[in-house]
Coordinates of C-alpha atoms and ligand atoms in Angstrom, one line a residue:
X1 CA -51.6 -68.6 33.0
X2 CA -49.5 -67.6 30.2
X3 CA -50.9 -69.2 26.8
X4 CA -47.6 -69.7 24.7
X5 CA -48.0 -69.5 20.6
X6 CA -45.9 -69.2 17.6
X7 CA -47.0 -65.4 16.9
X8 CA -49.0 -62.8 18.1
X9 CA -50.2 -60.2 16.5
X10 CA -51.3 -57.4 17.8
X11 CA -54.1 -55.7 15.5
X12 CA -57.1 -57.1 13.5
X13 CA -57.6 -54.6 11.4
X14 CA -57.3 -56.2 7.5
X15 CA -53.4 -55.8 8.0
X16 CA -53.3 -57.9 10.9
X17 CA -55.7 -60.5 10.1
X18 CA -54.2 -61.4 6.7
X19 CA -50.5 -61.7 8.5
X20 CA -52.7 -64.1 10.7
X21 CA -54.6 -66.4 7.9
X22 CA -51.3 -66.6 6.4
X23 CA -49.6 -67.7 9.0
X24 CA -51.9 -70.2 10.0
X25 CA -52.1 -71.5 6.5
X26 CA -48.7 -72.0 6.8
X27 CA -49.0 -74.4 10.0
X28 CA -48.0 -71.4 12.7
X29 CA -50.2 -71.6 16.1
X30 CA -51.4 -67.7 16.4
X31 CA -52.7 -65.4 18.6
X32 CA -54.2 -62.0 17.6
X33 CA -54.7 -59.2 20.2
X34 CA -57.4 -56.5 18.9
X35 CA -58.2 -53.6 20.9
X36 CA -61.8 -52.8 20.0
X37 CA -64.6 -54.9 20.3
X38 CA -64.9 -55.4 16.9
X39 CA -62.1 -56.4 14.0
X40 CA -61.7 -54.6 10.7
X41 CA -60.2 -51.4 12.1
X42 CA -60.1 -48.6 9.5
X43 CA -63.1 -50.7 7.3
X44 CA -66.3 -50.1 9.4
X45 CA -69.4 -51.6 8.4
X46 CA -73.2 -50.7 9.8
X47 CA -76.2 -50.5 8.7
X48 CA -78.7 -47.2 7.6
X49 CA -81.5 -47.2 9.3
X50 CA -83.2 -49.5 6.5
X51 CA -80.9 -51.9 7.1
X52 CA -78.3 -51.3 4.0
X53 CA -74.8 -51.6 4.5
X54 CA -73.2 -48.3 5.0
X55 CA -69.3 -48.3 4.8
X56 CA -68.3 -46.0 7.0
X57 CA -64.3 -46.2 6.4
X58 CA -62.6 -47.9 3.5
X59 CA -64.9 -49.2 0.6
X60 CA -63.7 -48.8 -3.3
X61 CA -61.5 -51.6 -4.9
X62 CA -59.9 -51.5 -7.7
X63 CA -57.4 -53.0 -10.4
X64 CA -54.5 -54.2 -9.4
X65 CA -55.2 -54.5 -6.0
X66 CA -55.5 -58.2 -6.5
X67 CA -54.6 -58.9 -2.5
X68 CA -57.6 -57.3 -1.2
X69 CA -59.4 -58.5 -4.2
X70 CA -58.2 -62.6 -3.8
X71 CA -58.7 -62.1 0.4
X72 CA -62.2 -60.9 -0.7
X73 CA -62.9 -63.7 -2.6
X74 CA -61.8 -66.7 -0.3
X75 CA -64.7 -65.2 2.2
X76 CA -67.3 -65.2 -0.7
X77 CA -67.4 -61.3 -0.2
X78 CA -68.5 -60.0 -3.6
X79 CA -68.2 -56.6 -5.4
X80 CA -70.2 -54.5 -7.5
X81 CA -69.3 -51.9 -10.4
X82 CA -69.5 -48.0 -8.9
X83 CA -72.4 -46.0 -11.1
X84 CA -70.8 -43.5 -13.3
X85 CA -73.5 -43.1 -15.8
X86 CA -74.3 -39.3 -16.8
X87 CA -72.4 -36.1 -16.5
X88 CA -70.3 -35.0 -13.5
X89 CA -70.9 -32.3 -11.5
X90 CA -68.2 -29.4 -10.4
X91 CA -69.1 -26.3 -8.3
X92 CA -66.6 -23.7 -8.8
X93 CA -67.1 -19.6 -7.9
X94 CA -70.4 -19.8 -6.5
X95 CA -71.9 -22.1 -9.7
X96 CA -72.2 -25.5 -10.8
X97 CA -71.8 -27.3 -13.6
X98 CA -72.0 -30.3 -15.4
X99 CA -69.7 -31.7 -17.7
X100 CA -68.8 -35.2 -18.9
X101 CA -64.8 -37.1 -19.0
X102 CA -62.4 -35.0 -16.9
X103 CA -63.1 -31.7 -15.3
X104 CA -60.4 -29.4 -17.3
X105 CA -61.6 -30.7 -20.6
X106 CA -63.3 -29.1 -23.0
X107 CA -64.2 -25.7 -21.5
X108 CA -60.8 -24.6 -20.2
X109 CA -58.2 -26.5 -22.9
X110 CA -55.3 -24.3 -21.4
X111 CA -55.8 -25.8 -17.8
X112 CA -56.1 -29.0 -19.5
X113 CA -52.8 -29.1 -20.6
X114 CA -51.4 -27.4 -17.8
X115 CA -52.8 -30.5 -16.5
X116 CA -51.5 -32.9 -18.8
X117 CA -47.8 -31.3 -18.2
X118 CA -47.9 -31.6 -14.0
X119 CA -49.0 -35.1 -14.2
X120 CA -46.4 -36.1 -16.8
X121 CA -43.8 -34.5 -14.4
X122 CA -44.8 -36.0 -11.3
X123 CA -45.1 -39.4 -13.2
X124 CA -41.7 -39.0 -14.3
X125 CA -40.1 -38.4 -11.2
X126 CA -42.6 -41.1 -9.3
X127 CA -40.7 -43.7 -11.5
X128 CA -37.3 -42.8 -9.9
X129 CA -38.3 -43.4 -6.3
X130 CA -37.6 -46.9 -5.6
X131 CA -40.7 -48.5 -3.6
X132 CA -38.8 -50.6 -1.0
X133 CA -36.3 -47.8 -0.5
X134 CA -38.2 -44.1 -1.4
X135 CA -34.4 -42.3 0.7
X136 CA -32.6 -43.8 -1.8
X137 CA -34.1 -42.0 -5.0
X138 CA -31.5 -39.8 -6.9
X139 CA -32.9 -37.0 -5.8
X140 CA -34.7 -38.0 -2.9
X141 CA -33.3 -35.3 -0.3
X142 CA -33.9 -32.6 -2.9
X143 CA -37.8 -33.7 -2.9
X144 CA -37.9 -35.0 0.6
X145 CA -36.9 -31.1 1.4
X146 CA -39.7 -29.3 -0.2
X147 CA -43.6 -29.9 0.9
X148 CA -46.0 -30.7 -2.4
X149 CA -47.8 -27.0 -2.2
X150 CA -43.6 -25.9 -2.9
X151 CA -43.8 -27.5 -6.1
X152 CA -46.8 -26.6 -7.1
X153 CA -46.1 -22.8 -6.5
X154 CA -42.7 -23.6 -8.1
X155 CA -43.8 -25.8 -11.6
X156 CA -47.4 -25.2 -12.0
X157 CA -48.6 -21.2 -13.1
X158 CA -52.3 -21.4 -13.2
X159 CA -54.3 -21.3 -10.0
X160 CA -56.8 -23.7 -11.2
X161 CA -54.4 -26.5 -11.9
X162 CA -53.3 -25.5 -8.4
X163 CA -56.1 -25.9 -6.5
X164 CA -57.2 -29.4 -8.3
X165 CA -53.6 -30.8 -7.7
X166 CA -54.1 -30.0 -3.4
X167 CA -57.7 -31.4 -4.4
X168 CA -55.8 -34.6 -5.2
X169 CA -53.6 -34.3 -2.0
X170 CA -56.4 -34.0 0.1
X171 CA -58.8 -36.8 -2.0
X172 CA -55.9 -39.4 -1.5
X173 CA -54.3 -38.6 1.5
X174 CA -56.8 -36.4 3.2
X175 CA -53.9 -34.0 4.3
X176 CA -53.1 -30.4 2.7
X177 CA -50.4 -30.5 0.1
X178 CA -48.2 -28.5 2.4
X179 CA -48.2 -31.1 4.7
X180 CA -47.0 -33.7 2.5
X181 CA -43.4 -34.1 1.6
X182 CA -43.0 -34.4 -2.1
X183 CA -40.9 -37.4 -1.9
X184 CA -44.1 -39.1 -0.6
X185 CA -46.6 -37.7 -3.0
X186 CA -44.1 -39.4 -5.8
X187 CA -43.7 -42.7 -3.8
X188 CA -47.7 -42.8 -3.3
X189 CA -47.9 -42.2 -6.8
X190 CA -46.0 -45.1 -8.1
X191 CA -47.3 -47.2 -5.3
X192 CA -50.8 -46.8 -6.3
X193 CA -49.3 -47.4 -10.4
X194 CA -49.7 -43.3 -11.7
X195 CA -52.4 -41.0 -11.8
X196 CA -54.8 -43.0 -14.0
X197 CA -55.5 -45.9 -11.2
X198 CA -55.9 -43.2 -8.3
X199 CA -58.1 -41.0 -9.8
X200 CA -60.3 -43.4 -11.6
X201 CA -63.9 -44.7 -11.1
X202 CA -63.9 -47.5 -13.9
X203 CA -60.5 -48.3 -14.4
X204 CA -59.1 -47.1 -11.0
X205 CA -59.4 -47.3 -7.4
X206 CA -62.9 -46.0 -7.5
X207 CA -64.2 -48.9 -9.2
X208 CA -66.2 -51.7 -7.5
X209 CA -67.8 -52.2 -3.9
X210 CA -68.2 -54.6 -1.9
X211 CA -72.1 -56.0 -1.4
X212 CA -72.0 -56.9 1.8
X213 CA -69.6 -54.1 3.2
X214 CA -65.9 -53.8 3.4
X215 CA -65.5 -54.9 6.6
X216 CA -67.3 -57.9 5.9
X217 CA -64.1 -59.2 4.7
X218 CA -62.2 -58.7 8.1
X219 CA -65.5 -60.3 9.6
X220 CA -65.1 -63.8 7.7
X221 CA -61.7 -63.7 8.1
X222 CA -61.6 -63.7 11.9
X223 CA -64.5 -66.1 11.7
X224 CA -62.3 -68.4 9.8
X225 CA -59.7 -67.9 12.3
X226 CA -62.9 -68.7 15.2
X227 CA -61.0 -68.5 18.7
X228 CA -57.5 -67.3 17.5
X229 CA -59.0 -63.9 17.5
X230 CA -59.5 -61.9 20.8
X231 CA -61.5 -58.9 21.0
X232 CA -61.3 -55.8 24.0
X233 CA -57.5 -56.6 24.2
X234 CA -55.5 -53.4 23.7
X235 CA -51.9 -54.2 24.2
X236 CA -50.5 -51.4 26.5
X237 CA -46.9 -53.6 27.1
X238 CA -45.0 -55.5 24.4
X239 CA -41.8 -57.0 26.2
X240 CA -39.2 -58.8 24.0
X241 CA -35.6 -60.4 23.9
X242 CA -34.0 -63.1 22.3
X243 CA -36.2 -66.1 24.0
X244 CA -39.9 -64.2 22.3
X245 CA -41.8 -62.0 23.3
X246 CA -44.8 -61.3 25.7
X247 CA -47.6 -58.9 25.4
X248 CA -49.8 -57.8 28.3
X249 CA -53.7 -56.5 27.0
X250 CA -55.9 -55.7 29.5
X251 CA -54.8 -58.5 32.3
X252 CA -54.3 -60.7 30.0
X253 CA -50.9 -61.7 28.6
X254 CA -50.0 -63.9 25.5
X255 CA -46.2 -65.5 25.5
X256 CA -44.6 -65.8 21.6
X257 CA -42.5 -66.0 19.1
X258 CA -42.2 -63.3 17.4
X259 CA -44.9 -60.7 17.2
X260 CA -46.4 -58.8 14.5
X261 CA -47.7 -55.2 15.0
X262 CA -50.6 -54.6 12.3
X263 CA -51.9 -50.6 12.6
X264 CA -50.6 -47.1 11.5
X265 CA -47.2 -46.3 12.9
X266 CA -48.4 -43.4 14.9
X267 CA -50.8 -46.0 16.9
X268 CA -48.4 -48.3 17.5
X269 CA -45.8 -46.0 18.8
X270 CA -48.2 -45.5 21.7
X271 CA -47.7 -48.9 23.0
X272 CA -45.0 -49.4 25.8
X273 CA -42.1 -51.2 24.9
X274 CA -39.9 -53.4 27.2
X275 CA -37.0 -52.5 25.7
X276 CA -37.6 -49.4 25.0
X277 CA -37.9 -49.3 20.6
X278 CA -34.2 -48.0 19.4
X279 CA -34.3 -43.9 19.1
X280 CA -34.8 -44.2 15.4
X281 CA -38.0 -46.6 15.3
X282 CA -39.5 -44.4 18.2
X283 CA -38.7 -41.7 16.4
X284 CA -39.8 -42.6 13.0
X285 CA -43.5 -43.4 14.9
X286 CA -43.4 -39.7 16.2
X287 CA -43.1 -38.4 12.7
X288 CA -46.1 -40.1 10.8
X289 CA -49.3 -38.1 11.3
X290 CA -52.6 -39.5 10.5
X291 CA -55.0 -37.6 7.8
X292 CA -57.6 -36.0 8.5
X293 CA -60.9 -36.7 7.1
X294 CA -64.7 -37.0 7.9
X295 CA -67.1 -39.3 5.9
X296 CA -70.5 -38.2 5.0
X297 CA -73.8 -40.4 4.0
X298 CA -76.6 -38.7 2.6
X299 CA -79.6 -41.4 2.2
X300 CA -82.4 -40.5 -0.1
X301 CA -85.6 -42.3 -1.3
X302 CA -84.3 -42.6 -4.4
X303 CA -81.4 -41.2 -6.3
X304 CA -82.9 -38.3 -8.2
X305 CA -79.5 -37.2 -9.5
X306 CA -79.5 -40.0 -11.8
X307 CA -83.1 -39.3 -13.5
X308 CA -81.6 -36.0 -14.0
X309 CA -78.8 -37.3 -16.3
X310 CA -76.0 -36.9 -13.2
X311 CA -73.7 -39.7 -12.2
X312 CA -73.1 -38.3 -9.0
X313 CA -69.7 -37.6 -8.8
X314 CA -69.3 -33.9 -8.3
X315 CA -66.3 -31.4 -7.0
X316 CA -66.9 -28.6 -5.1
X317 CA -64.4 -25.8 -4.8
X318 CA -65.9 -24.3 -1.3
X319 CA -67.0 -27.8 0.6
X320 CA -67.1 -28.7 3.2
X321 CA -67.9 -31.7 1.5
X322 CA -65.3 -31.4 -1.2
X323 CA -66.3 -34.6 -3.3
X324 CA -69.2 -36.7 -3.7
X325 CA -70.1 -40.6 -5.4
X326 CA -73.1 -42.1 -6.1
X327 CA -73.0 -44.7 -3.1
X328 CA -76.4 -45.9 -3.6
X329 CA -76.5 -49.9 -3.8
X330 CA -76.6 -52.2 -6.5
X331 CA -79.7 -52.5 -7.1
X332 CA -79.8 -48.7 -7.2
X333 CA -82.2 -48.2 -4.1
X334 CA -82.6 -46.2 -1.8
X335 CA -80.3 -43.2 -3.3
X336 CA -77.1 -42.8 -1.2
X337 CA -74.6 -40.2 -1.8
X338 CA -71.2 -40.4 0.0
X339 CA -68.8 -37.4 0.4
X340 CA -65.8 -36.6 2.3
X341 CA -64.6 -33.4 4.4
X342 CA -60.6 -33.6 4.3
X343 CA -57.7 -32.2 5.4
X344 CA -58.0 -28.5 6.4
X345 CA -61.5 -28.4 6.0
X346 CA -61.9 -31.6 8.0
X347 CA -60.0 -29.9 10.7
X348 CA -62.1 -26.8 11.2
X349 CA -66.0 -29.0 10.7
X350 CA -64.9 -31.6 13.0
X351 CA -65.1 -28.7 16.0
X352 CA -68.4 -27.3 15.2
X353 CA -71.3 -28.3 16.6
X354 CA -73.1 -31.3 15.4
X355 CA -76.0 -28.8 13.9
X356 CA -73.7 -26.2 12.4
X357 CA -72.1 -28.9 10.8
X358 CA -75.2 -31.0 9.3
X359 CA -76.3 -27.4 7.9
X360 CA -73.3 -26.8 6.0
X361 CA -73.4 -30.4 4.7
X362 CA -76.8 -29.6 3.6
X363 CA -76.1 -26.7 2.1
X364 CA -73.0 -27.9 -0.4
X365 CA -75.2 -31.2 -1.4
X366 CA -77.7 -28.3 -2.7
X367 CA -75.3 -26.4 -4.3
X368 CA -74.0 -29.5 -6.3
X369 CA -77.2 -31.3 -7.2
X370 CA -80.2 -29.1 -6.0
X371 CA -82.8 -28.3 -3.5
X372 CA -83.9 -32.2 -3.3
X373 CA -80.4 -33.0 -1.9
X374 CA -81.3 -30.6 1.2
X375 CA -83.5 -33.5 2.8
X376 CA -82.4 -36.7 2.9
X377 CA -84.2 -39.2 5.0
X378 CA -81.0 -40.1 6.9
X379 CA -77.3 -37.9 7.3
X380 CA -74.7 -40.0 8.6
X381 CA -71.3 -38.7 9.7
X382 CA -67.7 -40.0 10.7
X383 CA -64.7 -38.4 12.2
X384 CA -61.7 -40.9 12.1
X385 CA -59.6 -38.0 13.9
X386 CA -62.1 -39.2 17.3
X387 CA -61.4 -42.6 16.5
X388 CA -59.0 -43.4 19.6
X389 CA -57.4 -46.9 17.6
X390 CA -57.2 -45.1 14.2
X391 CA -56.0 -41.3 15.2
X392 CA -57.2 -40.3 12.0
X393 CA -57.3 -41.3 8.4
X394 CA -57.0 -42.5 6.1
X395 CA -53.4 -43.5 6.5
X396 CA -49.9 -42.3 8.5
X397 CA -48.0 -39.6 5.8
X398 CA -44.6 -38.6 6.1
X399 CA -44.1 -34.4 6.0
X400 CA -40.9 -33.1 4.9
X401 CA -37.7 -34.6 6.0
X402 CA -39.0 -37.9 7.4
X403 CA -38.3 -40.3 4.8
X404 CA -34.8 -39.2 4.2
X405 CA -33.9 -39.6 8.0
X406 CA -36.4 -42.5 9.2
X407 CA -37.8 -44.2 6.1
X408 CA -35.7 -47.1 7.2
X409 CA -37.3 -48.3 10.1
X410 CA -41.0 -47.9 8.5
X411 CA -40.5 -51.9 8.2
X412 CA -37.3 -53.0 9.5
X413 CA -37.8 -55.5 12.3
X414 CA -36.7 -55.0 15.7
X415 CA -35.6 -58.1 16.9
X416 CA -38.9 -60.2 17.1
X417 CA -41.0 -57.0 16.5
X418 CA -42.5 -57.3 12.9
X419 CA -44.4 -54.2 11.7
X420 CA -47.4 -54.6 9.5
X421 CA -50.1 -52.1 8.4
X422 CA -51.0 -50.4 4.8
X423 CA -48.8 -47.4 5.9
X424 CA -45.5 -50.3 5.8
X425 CA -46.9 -50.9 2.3
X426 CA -44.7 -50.5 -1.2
X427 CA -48.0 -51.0 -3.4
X428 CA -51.2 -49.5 -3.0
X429 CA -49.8 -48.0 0.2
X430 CA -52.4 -46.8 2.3
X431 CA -55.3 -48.5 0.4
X432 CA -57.0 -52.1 2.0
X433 CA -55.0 -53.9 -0.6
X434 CA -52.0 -52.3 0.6
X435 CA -53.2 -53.5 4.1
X436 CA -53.2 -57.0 2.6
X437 CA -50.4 -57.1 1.1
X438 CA -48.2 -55.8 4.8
X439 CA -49.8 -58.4 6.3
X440 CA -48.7 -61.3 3.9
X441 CA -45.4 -59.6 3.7
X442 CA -45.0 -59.7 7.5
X443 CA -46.4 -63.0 7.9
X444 CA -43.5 -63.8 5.1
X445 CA -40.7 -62.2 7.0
X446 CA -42.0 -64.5 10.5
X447 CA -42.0 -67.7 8.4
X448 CA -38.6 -66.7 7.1
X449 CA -36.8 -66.5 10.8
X450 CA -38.3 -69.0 12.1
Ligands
FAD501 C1 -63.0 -42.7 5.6 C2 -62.0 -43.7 5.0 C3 -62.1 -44.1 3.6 C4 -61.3 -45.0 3.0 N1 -61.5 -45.3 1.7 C5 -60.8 -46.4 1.2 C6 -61.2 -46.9 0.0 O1 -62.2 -46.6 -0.6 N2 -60.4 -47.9 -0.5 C7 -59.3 -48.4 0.2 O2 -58.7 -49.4 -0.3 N3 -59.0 -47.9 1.4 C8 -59.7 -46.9 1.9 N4 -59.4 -46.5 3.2 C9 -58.2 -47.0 3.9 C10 -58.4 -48.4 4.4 O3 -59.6 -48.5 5.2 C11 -57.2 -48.8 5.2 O4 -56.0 -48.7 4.3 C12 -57.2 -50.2 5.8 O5 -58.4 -50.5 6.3 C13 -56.1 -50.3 6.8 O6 -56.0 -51.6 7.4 P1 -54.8 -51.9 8.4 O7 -55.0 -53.3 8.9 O8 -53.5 -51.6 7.8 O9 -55.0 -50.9 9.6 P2 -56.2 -50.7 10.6 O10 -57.5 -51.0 9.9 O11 -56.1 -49.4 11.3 O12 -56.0 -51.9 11.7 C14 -55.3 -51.7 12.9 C15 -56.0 -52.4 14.0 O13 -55.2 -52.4 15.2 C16 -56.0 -52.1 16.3 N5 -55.2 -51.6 17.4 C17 -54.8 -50.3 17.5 N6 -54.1 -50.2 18.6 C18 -54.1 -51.4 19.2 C19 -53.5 -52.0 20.4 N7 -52.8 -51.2 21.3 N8 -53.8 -53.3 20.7 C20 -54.5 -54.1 19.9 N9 -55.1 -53.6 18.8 C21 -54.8 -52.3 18.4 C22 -57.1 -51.2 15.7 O14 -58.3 -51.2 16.5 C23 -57.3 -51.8 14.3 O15 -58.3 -52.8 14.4 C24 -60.3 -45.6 3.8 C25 -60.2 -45.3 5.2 C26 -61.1 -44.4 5.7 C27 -61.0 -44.2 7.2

């Protein structure tokens, strides 16, 4: 039998299941369709061996991500404030060091205001590119033309300043700057609100965690929405015409409306289409690569780092794991470091062995806070690139050339083909809050035509 609702959507990731509340809050009968047996896609939940929540994909809110922050607080899912007592930790030619406020301060003034300079610049030309419509900047085929790494070897002489502005590449879009177009750095820029909110701990999107996990917010969410919310369904055929649309997921197949498509572009271009998608949507989804990153958990007893006066955040010029947080939880037990391995780096670790890989882990945890980081009682590690529904992460990017030609289908509808997802997103694009806020805006655009 063919159940028949007002919308499907296909995807239960935070994207998806926001569309979905809002609909229903609206009156709509809804269907949604996720592939995994589990919702919350690129938010992952599970527990350390001691039975703390370890966040695995997306974690840090911050402000102005109010979406994320109000869907957080219908579910009663409650955040904490990120440790960032003591001095920070960089380790840079083979030596660290510790220093407090921003890295270039203080001991190299000249970077600093090399610094100061590049970010002023890229500010200034991030406010030019128009959120909803990035191709229609002034100069928006002059930046779309040239990757990030061109500017940079273009405006910015000293290497250091160079290597920390790819650092910021990779940190937020966990792809090398000369894989990023430049027109997309400066609309990811404005979309997150500048520099300030992107980089931050306190005071930016590093600031708070969730207690019980991010994905506990997807988890209460699709509890709320109890039955409307089917698990182990991929969709593999999304047919559509003027009278609605019908997706088939695994033998089974759900007759709607409309539909809305909540995940990264790249993931839902592998879906079949009956029509096939017009050349320029199926092309746009052939042109949005997925980052690259791999998330690392170091769980100690305690968290020695901060007894030695460290806050935990460190930089590391050689990685693997090129930055590091004090994860540990509220109550600041057991000690829990988290780090990443991105872009380039995260391309070469991810084929190592399992051992070779741990080891050089190990290794860069000592070199940033000492030989007690060498043994923690539990090493946990995450490739999104394996991740068969994600593709990578932590969002879709556009490279050169991609915005200018096919920015406009990122969220024009096809017929009754919404598209959905924090890489649709005009602010906080690529952040959960910018998965919230695709979601409402999708769920919007259905309420609108119908
Ligand atoms: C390591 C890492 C760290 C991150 N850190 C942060 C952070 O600190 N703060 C922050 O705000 N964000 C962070 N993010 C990003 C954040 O997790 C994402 O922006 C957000 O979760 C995306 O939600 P979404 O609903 O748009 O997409 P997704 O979560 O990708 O949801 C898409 C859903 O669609 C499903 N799907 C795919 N194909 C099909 C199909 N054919 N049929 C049915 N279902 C399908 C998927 O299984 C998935 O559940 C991070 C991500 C990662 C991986």
């Amino acid at each position: 039998m063919t159940p028949a609702t007002d919308v499907v959507v296909v995807g239960a990731g935070l994207a998806g299941l926001a569309a979905a509340r809002r609909l229903v809050d609206a009156g709509a009968e809804v269907m949604v369709l996720e592939a995994r047996d589990r919702v919350g896609g690129r938010t992952l939940t599970m527990p350390a061996a001691d039975g703390i929540p370890i966040d695995h994909g997306g974690q840090w809110i911050g402000p102005t991500q109010d979406r994320i922050a109000a869907l957080a607080e219908r579910v009663g899912v409650t955040t904490y404030p990120t440790y960032e007592r003591g001095l920070n930790t960089e380790f840079r030619d083979g030596r660290a060091r510790r220093y407090g406020g921003d890295v270039l301060d203080g001991e190299d003034p000249l970077s600093a205001v090399e610094t100061g300079q590049a970010i002023r610049e890229l500010e200034t030309m991030a406010a030019a590119v128009p959120l909803e419509a990035p191709w229609t900047a002034p100069e928006a085929l002059a930046w779309d033309s040239q990757t990030v790494e061109t500017w940079v070897q273009a405006r910015v002489p000293s290497e250091r300043v160079r290597n920390w502005l790819r650092e910021i590449v990779r940190g937020t879009l966990a792809a090398e700057a000369r894989d990023v177009s430049l027109l997309h750095a400066l609309f990811f820029l404005r979309s997150a609100g500048g520099m300030a909110l992107l980089l931050g701990t306190g005071g930016g999107a590093q600031e708070r965690r969730f207690h019980q996990g991010a994905q506990a917010v997807s988890i209460r969410v699709a509890e709320s929405l109890g039955e409307r919310v089917v698990l182990g369904a991929p969709a593999e055929v999304v047919r559509h015409g003027e009278a609605g649309v019908v997706v088939e997921a695994a033998g089974r197949t759900v007759a709607a409306g409309r539909a809305i498509v909540a995940m990264p572009p790249a993931v839902a271009g592998r879906i079949g289409y009956r029509p096939a998608m017009p050349g320029w949507r199926n092309q746009l989804t052939q042109r949005m690569p997925m980052g690259s990153v791999i998330k690392v958990h170091a769980i100690y007893e305690e968290p020695f780092w901060r007894e030695e006066g460290l806050s935990g955040f460190a930089v590391s010029d050689s990685g693997p794991v090129t930055v590091v947080y004090d994860d540990c939880p509220e109550e600041g037990s057991p000690g829990v470091l988290v780090g990443f391995i991105k872009g380039e780096q995260a391309r070469i670790w991810a084929r190592r062995d399992q051992a070779d890989r741990r080891a050089g882990i190990l290794a860069c945890l000592v070199d940033l806070f000492g030989v007690r980081a060498g043994d923690p009682r539990e090493l946990l590690e995450r490739s999104w690139a394996d991740d068969e529904y994600s593709g990578g992460c932590y969002t879709g990017y556009f490279p050169t050339g991609v915005w200018a030609s096919f920015g406009q289908a990122l969220r024009e509808p096809v017929g009754r083909l919404h598209w959905a997802g924090t890489d649709t997103a005009t602010v906080w694009t690529s952040y959960m809050d910018g998965a919230v806020r695709s979601g409402e805006r999708a769920a919007d655009e259905v309420l609108a035509a119908s």
